[in-house]
Every structure is written in C-alpha cells, then in structure tokens.
C-alpha cells in the first residue's frame, strides 16, 4: 500500500477543521498521515490531537499556498492528499483515488467537492449555482458528480497528487495557485484526472456577500495567473470579463440608437430566460434566489477578471 500524506492548511483548528481531521481518521485506507498547518496552536490543542497519524505544524500567518508548500516538505508519503479545512472526505476518498494511480501517466486525481447536507440556505444556493453549466461552464463538474474524464485543472480542496508530479504552489496567490499546480503537472508529462467517485464535502460561503466576494477573487486571481504565464487556451477564462464589457457597451450604445436598443433587449431577455430556466427548483424562492445569484456570479467574476487584467498583481 502506498503512503499518502494528507495536507490540511487552516487559520486555526476550529470546529470545521476538527470535522475534517475526524473524517480523515475514519478513511478506509491504512497507510496515511495527516499534516495540519494552522497559524498557531496552543499546547492544549496539540495535546487534543495527539495521534501517531497526526502532526500539527504551526506556520504563522501565511497564505494557504505557503502552508501547502511547508506540508509537502514535511510529508513522508509518496502521494500528497490536498483538502481544505472547511471540507471533509467521504470514507472511500483515498481508496478510490489511489486505484487510478496504477496508470503511471496520471499525476493528479481529484473529484467533486459537494455541498454538505448540513449546509445552510446560502451554501445550498451557492452549490446550485456552481454546479450549473450556465453558471460555471465546464468547471461545474467540480461541484457535482459526473463521469470520469481528463481535465486541465482541479481545485486543491480535493485532489491527490503524485510526489514526482508535484511542484511548489505560488504563495503570491490567494486562489488560482491550484490551477498553476495542475498546469505544471501537465508540463511534466502527467495527466490530471477528474474521478466522480473521489468525493469530499466542501462548505460554501454562508452569505450572499461572501459568495460574490469569492467569485470576484476567483476572477481576479485567474487573470493574474493568465498574465503570469499566458497561453491561448487561457482565453477561456476571459469569457465573463468580455461579457461585462459587452453589457456595458450595449447600455451606452442603446441610449443613442433605438434599433440597437431593441436587439440588445432581446439578447438580455434570452440571457435572463436561460438563467431562469436552468435555475428552476420545486421551491419558488430557491428558483428566484438562484437566478439572481447566478447573474451576480457572472458579473462579480467578470469584474474581478477585468480588475486582475488591468491591475498589477498584488501580494494580497
């Protein structure tokens, strides 16, 4: 059996982190260790998690990417299991993922990060939005169970990487560092596999404001990453940024041109109809809230992307 080092970056060992650790200890895979990387931890906390499988490493106040780099340096496994502290794995997480590494060409295996059943109303809304193709595009498979396929990237809240295929995360990024990690894996000649049976439950932002802010940051950071290492296949990330530009231009042109105004209104009506029809739920309230949240998601991500495009990369 191949050893896996599970790496959990966190600000503090709170209730969600404790849940993550507990579920990792319940995995039906024998050879693994857990590295928990909080900013700080007192003796009482360290004693609480005194277990031969657990190692707590105090990192100081640094970004998750920096913590993951420390975790990889301290890890003893030939595979790294990455999961966020506000997520927790299904019992078969490692057992299911490790079978795919029998193919030596596979460097990273990950799967869906599902909305936890105990999530509140806004977490469920966020989960519905992100799992909808018309909201998240091809990235929607990260948030629902889908068929196995090779992909360009996966989020670091749920993937296992072969040590030889791994690279350092860029600590200058708050998000999108996992995208670069996957891109580097591919450059080394390995493949990134999405597997529907490699599942974790990942808490969403529990307020609308938190969700919108997160989407802005996603857009901003992926724009910064695209500028750092540009390639034509990254143009895909610009779709919502272009959408925002065209929407603003459409408003201004419509003010002075009545013919264009009618065409613009038709396109807006089609857009709203698609979003509404793909947001339908049995509950009318959930349908309306999901529709509005999807629209806000498009604009917040698009504005974030434009911000990142024109603004110099900041060490946030």
Coordinates of N, CA and C in Angstrom, one line a residue, residues 105-108 151-153 164-167 179-193:
X105 N 0.9 7.4 -16.0 CA 0.8 8.7 -16.7 C -0.1 9.7 -15.9
X106 N -0.8 9.2 -14.9 CA -1.7 10.1 -14.1 C -0.9 10.7 -13.0
X107 N -0.9 12.0 -12.9 CA -0.2 12.7 -11.9 C -1.0 13.3 -10.8
X108 N -2.3 13.6 -11.1 CA -3.2 14.2 -10.2 C -4.6 13.5 -10.3
X151 N -8.9 16.4 -17.3 CA -9.2 17.8 -17.3 C -7.9 18.6 -17.3
X152 N -8.0 19.9 -17.4 CA -6.8 20.8 -17.4 C -6.5 21.1 -15.9
X153 N -7.5 21.2 -15.1 CA -7.2 21.7 -13.7 C -8.3 21.2 -12.7
X164 N 6.2 13.0 -7.5 CA 7.0 13.3 -8.7 C 6.3 14.3 -9.6
X165 N 5.0 14.3 -9.6 CA 4.3 15.2 -10.5 C 4.0 16.6 -9.8
X166 N 4.4 16.7 -8.6 CA 4.0 17.9 -7.8 C 5.1 19.0 -8.0
X167 N 4.6 20.2 -7.7 CA 5.5 21.4 -7.7 C 5.1 22.3 -6.6
X179 N -4.6 26.0 -9.9 CA -4.7 25.8 -11.3 C -3.2 25.7 -11.9
X180 N -2.4 26.6 -11.4 CA -1.0 26.6 -11.8 C -0.3 25.3 -11.5
X181 N -0.6 24.7 -10.3 CA -0.1 23.4 -9.8 C -0.4 22.4 -10.9
X182 N -1.7 22.4 -11.3 CA -2.2 21.4 -12.3 C -1.5 21.6 -13.7
X183 N -1.4 22.9 -14.1 CA -0.7 23.2 -15.4 C 0.7 22.7 -15.4
X184 N 1.4 22.9 -14.2 CA 2.8 22.4 -14.1 C 2.9 20.9 -14.2
X185 N 1.9 20.2 -13.6 CA 1.9 18.8 -13.6 C 1.8 18.3 -15.1
X186 N 0.9 19.0 -15.9 CA 0.8 18.6 -17.3 C 2.1 18.8 -18.1
X187 N 2.7 19.9 -17.7 CA 4.0 20.3 -18.4 C 5.1 19.2 -18.1
X188 N 4.9 18.5 -17.0 CA 5.9 17.4 -16.7 C 5.5 16.1 -17.4
X189 N 4.4 16.1 -18.2 CA 4.1 15.0 -18.9 C 3.0 14.1 -18.3
X190 N 2.4 14.5 -17.2 CA 1.4 13.8 -16.5 C 0.0 14.3 -16.8
X191 N -1.0 13.5 -16.5 CA -2.4 13.8 -16.8 C -3.1 14.1 -15.5
X192 N -4.1 15.0 -15.6 CA -5.0 15.3 -14.4 C -6.3 14.7 -14.7
X193 N -6.7 13.8 -13.7 CA -8.0 13.1 -13.9 C -9.0 13.5 -12.9

